[in-house]
Coordinates of C-alpha atoms in Angstrom, one line a residue:
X1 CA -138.2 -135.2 -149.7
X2 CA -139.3 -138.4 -147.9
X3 CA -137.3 -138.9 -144.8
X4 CA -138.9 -141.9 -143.1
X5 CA -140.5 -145.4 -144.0
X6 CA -144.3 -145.1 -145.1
X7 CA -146.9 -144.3 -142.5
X8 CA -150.2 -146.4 -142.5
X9 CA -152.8 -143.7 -142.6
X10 CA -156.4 -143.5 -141.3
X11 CA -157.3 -141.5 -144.6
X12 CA -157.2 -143.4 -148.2
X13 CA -159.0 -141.1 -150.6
X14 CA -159.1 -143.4 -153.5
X15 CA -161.9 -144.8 -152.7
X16 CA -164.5 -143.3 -155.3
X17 CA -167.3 -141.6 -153.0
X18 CA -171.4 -142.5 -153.4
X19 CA -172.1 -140.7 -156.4
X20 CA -176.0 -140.2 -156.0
X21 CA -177.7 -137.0 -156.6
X22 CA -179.2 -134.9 -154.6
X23 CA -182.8 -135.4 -157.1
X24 CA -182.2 -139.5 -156.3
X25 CA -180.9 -139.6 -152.8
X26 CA -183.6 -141.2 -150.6
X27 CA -183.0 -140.2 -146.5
X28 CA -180.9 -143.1 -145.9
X29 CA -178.7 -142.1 -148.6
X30 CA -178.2 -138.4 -148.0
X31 CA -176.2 -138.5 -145.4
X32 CA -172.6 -140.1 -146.0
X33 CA -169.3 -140.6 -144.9
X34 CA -166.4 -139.6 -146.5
X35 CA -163.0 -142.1 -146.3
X36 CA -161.8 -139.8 -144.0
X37 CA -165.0 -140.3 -141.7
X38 CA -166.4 -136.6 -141.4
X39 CA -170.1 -136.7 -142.1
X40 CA -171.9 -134.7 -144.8
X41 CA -174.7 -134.8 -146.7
X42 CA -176.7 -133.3 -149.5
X43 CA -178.3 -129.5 -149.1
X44 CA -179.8 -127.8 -152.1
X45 CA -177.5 -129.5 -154.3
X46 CA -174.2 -128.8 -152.6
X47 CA -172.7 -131.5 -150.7
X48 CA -172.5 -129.9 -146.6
X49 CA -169.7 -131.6 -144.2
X50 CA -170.0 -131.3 -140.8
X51 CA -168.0 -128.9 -138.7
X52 CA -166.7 -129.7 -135.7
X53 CA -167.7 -127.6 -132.5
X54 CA -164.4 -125.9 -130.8
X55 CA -163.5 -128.0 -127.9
X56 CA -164.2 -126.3 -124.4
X57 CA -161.2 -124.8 -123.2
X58 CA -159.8 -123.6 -126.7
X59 CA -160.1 -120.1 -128.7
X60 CA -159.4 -118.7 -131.6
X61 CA -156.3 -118.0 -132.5
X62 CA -156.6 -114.8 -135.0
X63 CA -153.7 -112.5 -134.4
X64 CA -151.9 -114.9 -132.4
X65 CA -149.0 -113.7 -130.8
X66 CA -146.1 -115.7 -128.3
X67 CA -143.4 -114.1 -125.8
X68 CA -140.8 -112.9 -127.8
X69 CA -137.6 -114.5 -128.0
X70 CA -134.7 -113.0 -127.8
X71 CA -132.9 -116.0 -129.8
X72 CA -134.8 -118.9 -131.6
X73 CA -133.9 -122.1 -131.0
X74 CA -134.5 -124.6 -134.3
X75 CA -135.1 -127.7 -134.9
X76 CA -134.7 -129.2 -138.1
X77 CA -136.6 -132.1 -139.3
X78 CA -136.4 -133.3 -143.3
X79 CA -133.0 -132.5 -144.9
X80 CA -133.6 -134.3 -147.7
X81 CA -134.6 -131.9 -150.8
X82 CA -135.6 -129.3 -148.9
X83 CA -133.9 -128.7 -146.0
X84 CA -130.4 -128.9 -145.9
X85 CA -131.4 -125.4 -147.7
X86 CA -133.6 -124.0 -144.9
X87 CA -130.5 -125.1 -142.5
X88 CA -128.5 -122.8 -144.6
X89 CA -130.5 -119.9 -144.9
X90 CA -131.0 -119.8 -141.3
X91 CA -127.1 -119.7 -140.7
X92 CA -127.7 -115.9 -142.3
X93 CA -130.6 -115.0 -139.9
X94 CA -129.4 -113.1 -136.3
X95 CA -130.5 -114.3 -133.0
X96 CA -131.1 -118.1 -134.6
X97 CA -129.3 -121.3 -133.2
X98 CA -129.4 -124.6 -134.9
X99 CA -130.0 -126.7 -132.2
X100 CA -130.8 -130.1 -134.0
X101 CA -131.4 -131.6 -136.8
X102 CA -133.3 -134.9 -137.9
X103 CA -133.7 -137.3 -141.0
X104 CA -135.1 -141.0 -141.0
X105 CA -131.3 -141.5 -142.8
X106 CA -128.4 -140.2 -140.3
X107 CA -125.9 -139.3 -143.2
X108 CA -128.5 -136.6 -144.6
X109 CA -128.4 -135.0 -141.1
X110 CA -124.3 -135.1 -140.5
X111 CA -124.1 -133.9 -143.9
X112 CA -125.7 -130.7 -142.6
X113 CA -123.3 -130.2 -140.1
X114 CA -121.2 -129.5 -142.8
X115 CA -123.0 -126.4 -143.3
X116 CA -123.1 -125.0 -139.8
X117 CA -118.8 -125.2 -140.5
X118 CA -119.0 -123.1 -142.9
X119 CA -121.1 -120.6 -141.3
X120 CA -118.9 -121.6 -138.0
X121 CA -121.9 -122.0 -135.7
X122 CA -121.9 -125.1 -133.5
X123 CA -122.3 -128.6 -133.7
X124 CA -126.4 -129.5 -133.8
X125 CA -127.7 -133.1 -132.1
X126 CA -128.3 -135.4 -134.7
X127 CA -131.5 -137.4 -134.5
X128 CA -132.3 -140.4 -137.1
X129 CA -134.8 -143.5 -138.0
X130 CA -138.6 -143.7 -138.2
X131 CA -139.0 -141.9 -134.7
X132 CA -136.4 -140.0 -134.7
X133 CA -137.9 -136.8 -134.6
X134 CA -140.4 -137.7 -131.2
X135 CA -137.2 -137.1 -129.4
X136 CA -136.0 -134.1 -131.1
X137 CA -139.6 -132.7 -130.2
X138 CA -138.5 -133.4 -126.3
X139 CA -136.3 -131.2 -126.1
X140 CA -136.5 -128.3 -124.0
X141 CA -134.4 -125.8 -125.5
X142 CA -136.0 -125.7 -128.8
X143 CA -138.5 -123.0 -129.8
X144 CA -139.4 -124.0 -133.8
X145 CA -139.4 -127.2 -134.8
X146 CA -139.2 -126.4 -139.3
X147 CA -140.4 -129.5 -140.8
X148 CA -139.8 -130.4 -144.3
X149 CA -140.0 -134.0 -144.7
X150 CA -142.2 -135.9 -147.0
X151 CA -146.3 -134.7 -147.4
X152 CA -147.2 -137.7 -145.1
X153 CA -145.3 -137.0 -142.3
X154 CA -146.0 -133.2 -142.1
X155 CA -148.6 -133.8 -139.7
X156 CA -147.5 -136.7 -137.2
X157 CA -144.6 -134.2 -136.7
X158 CA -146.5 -131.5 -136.3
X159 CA -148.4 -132.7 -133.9
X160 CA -145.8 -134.5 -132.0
X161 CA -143.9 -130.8 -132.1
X162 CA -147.0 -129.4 -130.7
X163 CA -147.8 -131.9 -128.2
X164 CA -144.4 -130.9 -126.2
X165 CA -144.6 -127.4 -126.3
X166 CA -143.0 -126.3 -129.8
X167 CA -144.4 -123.6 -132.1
X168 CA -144.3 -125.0 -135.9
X169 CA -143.7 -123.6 -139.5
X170 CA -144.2 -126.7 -142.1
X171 CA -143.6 -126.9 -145.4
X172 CA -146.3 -127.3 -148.6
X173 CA -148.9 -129.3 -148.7
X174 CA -148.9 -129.3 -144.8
X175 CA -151.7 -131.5 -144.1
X176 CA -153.1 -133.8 -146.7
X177 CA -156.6 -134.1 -145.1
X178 CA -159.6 -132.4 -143.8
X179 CA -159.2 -134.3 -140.6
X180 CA -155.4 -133.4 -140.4
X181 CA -156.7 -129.8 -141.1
X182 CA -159.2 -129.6 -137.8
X183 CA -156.4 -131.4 -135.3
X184 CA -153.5 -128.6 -136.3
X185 CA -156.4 -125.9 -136.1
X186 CA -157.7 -127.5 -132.4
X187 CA -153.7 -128.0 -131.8
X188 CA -153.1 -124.4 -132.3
X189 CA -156.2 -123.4 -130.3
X190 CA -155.3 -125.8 -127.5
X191 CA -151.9 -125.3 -127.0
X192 CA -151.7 -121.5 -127.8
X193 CA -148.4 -121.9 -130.2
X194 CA -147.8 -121.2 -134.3
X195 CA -148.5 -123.3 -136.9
X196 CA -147.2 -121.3 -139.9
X197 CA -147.6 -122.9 -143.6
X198 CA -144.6 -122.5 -144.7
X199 CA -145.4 -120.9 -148.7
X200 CA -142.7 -119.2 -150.0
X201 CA -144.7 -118.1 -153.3
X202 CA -146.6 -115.0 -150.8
X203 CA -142.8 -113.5 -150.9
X204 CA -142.4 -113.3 -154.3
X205 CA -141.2 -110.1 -155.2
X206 CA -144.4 -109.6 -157.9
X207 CA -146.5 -111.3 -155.2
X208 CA -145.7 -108.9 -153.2
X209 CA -145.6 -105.7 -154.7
X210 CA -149.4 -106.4 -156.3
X211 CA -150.3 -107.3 -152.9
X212 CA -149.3 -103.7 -151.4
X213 CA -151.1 -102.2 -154.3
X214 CA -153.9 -104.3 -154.0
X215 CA -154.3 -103.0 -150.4
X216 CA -153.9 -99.2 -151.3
X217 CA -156.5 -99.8 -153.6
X218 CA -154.8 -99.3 -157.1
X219 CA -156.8 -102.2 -158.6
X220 CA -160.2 -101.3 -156.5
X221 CA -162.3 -103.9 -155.4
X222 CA -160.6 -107.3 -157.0
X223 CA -163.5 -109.2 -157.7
X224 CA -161.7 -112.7 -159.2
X225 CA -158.2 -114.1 -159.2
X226 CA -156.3 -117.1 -160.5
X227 CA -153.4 -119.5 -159.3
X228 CA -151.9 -121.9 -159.9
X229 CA -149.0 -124.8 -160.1
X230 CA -148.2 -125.8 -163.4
X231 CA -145.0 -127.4 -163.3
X232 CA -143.5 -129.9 -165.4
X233 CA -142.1 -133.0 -163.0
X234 CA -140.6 -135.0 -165.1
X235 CA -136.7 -133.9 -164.5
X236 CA -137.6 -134.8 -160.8
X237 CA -139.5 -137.8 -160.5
X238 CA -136.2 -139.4 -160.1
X239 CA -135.3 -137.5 -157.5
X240 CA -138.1 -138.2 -154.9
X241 CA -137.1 -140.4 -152.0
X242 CA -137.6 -143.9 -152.7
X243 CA -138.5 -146.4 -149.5
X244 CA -136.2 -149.2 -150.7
X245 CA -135.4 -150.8 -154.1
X246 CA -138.5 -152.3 -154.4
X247 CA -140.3 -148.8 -154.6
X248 CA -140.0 -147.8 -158.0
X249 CA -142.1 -144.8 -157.8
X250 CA -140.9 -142.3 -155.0
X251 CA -143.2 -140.7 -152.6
X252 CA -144.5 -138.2 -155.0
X253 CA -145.8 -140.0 -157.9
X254 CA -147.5 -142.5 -155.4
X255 CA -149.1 -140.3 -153.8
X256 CA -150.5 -138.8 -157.2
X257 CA -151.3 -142.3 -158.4
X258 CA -153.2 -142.6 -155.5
X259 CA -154.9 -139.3 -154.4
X260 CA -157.3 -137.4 -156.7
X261 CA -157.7 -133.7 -156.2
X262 CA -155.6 -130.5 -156.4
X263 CA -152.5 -132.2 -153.7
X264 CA -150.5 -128.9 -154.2
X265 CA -153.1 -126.1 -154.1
X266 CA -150.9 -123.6 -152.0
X267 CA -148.1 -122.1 -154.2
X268 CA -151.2 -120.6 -156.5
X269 CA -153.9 -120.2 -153.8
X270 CA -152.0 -118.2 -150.9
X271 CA -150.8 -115.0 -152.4
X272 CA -154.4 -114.7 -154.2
X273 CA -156.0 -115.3 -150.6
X274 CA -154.0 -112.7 -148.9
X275 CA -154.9 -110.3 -151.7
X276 CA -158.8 -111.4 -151.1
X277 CA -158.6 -111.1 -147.3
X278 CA -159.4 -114.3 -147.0
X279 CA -160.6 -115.0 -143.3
X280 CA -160.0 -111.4 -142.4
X281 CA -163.2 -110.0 -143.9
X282 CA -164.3 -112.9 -146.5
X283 CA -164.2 -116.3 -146.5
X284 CA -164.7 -119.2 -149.6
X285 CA -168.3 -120.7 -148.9
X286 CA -168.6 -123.2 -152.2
X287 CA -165.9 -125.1 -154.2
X288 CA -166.2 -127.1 -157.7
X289 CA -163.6 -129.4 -159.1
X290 CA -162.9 -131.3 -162.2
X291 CA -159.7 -133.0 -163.9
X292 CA -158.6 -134.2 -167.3
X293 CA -158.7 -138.0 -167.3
X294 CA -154.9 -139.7 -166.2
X295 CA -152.9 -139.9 -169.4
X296 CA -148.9 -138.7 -168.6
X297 CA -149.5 -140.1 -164.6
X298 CA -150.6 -143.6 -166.1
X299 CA -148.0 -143.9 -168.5
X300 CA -145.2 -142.6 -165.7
X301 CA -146.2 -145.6 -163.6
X302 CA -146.4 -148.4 -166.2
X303 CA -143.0 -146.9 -167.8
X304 CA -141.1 -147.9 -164.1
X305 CA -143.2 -150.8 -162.7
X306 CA -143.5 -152.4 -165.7
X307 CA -147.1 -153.2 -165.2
X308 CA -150.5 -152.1 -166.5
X309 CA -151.8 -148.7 -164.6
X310 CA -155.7 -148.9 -164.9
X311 CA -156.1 -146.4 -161.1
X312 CA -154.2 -143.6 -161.7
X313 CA -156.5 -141.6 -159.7
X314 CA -155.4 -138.0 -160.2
X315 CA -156.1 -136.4 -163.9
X316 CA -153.0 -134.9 -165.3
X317 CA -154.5 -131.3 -164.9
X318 CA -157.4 -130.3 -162.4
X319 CA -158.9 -126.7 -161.7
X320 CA -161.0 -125.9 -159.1
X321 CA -163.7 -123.1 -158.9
X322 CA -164.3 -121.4 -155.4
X323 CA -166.6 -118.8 -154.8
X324 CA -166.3 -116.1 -151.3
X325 CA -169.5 -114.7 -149.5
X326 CA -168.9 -111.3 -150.9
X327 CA -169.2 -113.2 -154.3
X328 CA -165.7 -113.0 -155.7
X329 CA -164.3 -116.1 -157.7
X330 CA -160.7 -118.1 -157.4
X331 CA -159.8 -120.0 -159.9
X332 CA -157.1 -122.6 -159.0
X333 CA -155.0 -125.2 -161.2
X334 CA -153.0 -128.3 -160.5
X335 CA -150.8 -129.9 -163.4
X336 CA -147.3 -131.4 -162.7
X337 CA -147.3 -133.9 -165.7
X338 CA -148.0 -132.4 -169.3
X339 CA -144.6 -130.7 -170.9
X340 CA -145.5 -126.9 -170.3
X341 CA -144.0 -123.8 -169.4
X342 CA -143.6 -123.5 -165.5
X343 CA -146.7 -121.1 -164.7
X344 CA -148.3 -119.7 -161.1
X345 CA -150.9 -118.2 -163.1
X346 CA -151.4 -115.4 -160.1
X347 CA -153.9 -112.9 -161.7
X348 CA -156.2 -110.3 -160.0
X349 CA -158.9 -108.9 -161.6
X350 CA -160.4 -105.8 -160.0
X351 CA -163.0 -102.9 -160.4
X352 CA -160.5 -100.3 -161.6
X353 CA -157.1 -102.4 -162.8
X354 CA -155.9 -105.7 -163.4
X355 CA -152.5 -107.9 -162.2
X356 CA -150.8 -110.9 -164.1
X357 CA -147.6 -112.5 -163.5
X358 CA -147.3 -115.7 -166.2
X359 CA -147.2 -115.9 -169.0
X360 CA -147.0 -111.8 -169.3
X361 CA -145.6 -109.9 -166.3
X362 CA -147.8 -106.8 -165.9
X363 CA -150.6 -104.4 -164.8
X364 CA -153.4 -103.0 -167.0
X365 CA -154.6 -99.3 -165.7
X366 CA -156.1 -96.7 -167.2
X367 CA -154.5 -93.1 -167.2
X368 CA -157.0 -91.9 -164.5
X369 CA -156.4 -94.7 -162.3
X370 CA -153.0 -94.3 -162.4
X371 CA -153.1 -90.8 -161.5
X372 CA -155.1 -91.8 -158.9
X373 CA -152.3 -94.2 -157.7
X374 CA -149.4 -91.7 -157.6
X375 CA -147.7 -92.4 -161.0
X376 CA -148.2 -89.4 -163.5
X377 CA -148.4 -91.4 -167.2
X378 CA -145.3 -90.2 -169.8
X379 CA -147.8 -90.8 -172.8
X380 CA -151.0 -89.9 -174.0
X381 CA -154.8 -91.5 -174.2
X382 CA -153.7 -94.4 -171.9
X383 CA -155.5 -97.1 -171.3
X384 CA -156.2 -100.7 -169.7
X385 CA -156.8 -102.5 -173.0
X386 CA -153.0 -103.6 -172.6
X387 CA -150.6 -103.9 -170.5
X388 CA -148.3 -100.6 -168.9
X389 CA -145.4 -99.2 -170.8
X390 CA -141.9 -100.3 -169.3
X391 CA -142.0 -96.6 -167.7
X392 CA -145.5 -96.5 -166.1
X393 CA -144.9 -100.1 -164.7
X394 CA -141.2 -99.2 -163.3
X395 CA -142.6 -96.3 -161.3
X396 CA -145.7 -98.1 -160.1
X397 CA -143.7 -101.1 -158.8
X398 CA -141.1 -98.4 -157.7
X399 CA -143.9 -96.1 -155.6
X400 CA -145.4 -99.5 -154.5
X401 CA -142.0 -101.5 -153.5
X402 CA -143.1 -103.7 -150.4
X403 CA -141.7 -102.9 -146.8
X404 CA -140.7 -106.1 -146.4
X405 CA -138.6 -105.7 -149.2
X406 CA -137.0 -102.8 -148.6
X407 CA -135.6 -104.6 -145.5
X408 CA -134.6 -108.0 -147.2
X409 CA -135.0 -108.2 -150.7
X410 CA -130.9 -107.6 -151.5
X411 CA -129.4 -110.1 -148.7
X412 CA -132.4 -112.0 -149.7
X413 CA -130.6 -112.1 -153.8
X414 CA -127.5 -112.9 -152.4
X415 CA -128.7 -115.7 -149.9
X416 CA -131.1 -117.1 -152.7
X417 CA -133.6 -120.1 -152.1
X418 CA -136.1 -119.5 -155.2
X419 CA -134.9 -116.7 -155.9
X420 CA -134.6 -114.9 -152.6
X421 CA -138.2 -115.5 -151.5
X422 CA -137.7 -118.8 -149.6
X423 CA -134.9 -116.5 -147.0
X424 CA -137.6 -113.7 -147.0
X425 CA -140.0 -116.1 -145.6
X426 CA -137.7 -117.7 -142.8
X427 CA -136.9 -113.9 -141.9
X428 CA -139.8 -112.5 -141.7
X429 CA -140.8 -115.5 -139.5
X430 CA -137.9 -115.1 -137.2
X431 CA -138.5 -111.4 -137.3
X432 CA -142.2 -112.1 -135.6
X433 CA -141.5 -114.1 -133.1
X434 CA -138.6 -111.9 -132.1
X435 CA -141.2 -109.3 -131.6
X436 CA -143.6 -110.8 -130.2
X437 CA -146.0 -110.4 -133.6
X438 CA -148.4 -112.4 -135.1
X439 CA -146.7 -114.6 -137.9
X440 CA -147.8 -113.6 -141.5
X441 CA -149.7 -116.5 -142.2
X442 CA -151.8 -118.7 -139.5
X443 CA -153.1 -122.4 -138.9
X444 CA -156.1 -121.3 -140.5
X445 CA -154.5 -119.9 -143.8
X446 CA -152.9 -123.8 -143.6
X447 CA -156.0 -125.2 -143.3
X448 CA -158.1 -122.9 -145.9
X449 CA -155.2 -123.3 -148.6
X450 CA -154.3 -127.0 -148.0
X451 CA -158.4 -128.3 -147.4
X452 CA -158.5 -128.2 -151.7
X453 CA -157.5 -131.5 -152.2
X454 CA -160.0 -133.7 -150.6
X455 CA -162.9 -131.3 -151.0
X456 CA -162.2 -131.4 -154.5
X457 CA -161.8 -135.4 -154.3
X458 CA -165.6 -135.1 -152.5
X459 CA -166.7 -132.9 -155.5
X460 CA -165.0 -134.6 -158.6
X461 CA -166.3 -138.1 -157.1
X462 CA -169.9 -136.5 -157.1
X463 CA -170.2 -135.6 -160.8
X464 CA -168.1 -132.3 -159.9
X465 CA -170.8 -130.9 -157.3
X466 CA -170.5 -127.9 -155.4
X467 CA -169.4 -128.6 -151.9
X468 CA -169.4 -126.4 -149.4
X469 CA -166.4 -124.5 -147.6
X470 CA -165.5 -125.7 -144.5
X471 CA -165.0 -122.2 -142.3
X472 CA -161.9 -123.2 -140.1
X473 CA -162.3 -120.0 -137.9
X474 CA -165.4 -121.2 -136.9
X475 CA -167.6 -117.8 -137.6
X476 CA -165.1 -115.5 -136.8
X477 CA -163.6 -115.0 -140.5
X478 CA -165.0 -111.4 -140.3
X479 CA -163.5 -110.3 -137.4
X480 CA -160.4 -108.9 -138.8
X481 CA -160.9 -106.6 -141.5
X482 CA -157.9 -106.7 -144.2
X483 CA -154.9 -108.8 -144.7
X484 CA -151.6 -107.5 -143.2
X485 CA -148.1 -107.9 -142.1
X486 CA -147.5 -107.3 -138.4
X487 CA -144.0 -105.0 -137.5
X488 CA -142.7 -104.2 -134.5
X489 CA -141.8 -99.7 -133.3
X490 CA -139.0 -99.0 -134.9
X491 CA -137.4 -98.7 -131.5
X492 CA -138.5 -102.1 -130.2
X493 CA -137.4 -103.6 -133.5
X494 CA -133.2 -101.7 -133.4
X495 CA -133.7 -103.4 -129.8
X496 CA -134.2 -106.8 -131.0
X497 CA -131.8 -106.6 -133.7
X498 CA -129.1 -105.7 -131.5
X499 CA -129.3 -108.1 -129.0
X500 CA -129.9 -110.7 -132.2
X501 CA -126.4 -109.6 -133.7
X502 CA -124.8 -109.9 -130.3
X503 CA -126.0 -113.4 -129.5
X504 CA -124.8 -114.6 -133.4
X505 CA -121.5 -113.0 -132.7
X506 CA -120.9 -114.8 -129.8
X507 CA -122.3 -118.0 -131.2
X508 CA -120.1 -117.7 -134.1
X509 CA -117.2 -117.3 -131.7
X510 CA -117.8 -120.9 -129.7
X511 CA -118.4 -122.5 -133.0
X512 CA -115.0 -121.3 -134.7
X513 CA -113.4 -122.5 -131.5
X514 CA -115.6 -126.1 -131.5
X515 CA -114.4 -126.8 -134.8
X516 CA -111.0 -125.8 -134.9
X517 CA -110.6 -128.0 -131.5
X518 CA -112.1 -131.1 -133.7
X519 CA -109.5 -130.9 -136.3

């Protein structure tokens, strides 16, 4: 939800890109500037942007891990759609305190202290208007600044978090450029503190569970996936934070009318990266794009403006094609305007089985590969040609329930926030930096997941041309071999619980007594 006025930014990807070919380009042309100003230019028929050399001084932050902290201290900023919910969840997480919490309008953040009543915990600072959140960001006692305010804005406060010292988790998409990318990456680097994308779609229970399978090998080597976001708007257009009544679109729709490319890649690209090792033993070297021509997004403008829509720049459904250097295949799609069921798409494909979530919840394996797995198949001549029996699926999702879980999946039910994944995420981020871990999912996940959209603006305003992946770890993608979840001794983790429960007990005590003395 936007919080704040509109930002002027540096980037404005409608403008349509030179669209010579590499066959016609003559030297001056080949090399061009995008409207974001990186550089790039044509190589055998792939479009090539520049990287940026790592500043001297920085280093890569793979594995990254911080002191650990015995409580973390919050800041919220964004309570609009989003996060009065986060505030909420995080009332039901030990060893956090809600220190602050900031929207452009000052009744969304009182209304929150509403919430910390409920789960008696103390009165938060309230911070409002444009630059309200600079000063939040000031603060001293505040360890996590959780930022979900509108896609503009995601960055300036990121950046302003991690200017003064804070470690950051923000939500989808959390940078809408590829400049915006590199700065959180070198801001990472620089300042040695988390930048966590906050996508709650990797702790889906299904997500999950085909992900530990997927590392045990029960699918063998997956050589393609799908994702996606293929949801229906139109029930929320409404709802999207309006800048005044002279804004008749909301933040949202603008931004679509606007921006061409896949704006809201992450829900379908991050569990199928994490499955793929992405950065941790492969990386996506080429991408492809193309979109349907603008015919809901067009009509959605003209219906509340009143006016004729002739740049509608993003087509109502876009897929884009990436290809890794161990030559596997993503396929990713983007449609939030045609009426359709609401579909992630998450498929894996491997050597030996296969995973799909929408439309058809299942897994295809033969009987010798599910033998091979642990589950002893309850009929005869099985095989992958459909999907498992209720039985054979039960016990493979039973034999392959994820760890994490085990540990949260019932408070996570009761807690809810999409279904219990969105508290799984916040825990298992409080859970790392408790420990001392690395966080599940790093500045360069963000930057891999959220890069789609203007690389595919760069390839779609090219005659859809291959443009190559930018590789934010800057050579070292092969460094770490295999996606996976960090946890603490068992020993070291009891330790950190306790002293979590101690310090909530005690914090619930002073805020019963603060609130009973404001009556």
């Amino acid at each position: 939800m936007k919080i704040f006025k509109s930002l002027l930014i540096s980037v404005c990807m409608g403008t349509t890109l030179c669209a010579c070919s590499p066959q016609t380009a003559n030297t001056e042309a080949n090399n061009q500037i995008t409207t974001a100003g990186d550089a790039w230019k044509w190589e055998k028929g792939t479009i090539v942007i520049d990287t940026p050399e790592r500043p001297a001084g920085q280093k890569s932050v793979l594995g990254l891990t911080t002191p650990k902290m015995e409580v973390v201290r919050v800041g919220f900023v964004g309570l609009g759609m989003r996060g009065p919910g986060a505030v909420s969840r995080f009332t039901h997480i030990p060893g956090t305190q809600i220190v602050a919490l900031c929207d452009y309008e000052a009744s969304r953040a009182e209304n929150c202290q509403e919430i910390l009543k409920k789960a008696s915990m103390p009165k938060a600072a309230i911070y409002s208007g444009e630059t309200g959140y600079e000063e939040l960001c000031k603060r001293d006692d505040i360890d996590l600044v959780y930022i979900a305010a509108d896609w503009l804005h995601h960055f300036p406060i990121a950046r302003c978090a991690m200017e003064n010292g804070k470690n950051v988790a923000i939500e989808v998409p959390s940078a809408m450029t590829l400049q915006e990318c590199w700065d959180l990456v070198n801001l990472s680097e620089k300042t040695r503190k988390h930048c966590m994308i906050l996508e709650n779609c990797c702790y889906d229970w299904y997500e999950m569970n085909t992900l530990n399978m997927a590392q045990q090998g029960v699918f063998g080597e997956i050589i393609r996936a799908q994702g996606a976001y293929i949801h229906d708007l139109s029930p929320f257009w409404e709802h999207y934070w309006k800048n005044g009544e002279n804004d008749k679109l909301g933040w949202r729709l603008e931004y679509n009318m606007k921006h061409r490319g896949d704006v809201y890649a992450t829900h379908g690209l991050g569990p199928v990266a994490q499955a793929m090792d992405i950065h941790r033993g492969d990386r996506v070297t080429t991408l492809v794009a193309m979109d349907t021509k603008s015919v809901i997004g067009k009509e959605l403008v003209e219906q509340k403006t009143g006016k004729e829509c002739n740049d509608f720049r993003n087509g109502d459904h876009t897929t884009t094609l990436l290809r890794t250097a161990n030559g596997k295949v993503i396929e990713i799609q983007h449609n939030v305007m045609t009426p359709q069921p609401y579909n992630r798409l998450y498929q894996l494909t491997g050597s030996k089985g296969f995973a799909n979530k929408y439309p058809v919840e299942g897994y295809a394996l033969d009987a010798k590969q599910l033998n091979a797995s642990g589950v002893q198949p309850k009929i005869d001549n099985l095989n992958a040609h459909g999907f498992l029996p209720k039985a054979e699926m039960d016990a493979l999702v039973e034999k392959y329930l994820h760890p994490i879980l085990k540990k949260y999946g019932e408070i996570a039910k009761e807690v809810g926030g999409h279904g219990g994944m969105d508290f799984i995420m916040d825990s298992r981020l409080v859970y790392c930096l408790q420990n001392g871990l690395p966080l599940d999912m790093d500045v360069y996940d963000l930057a891999e997941w959220c890069c789609l959209a203007e690389l595919g603006q760069i390839s779609m305003d090219n005659g859809c041309a291959a443009v190559a992946f930018p590789d934010f770890t800057r050579g070292e993608w092969n460094v770490i071999k295999g996606y996976k979840h960090a946890y603490a001794s068992a020993e070291a983790e009891k330790e950190s619980m306790e002293k979590a429960k101690a310090f909530t007990a005690k914090l619930k005590e002073q805020g019963a007594k603060e609130w009973a003395e404001a009556k």
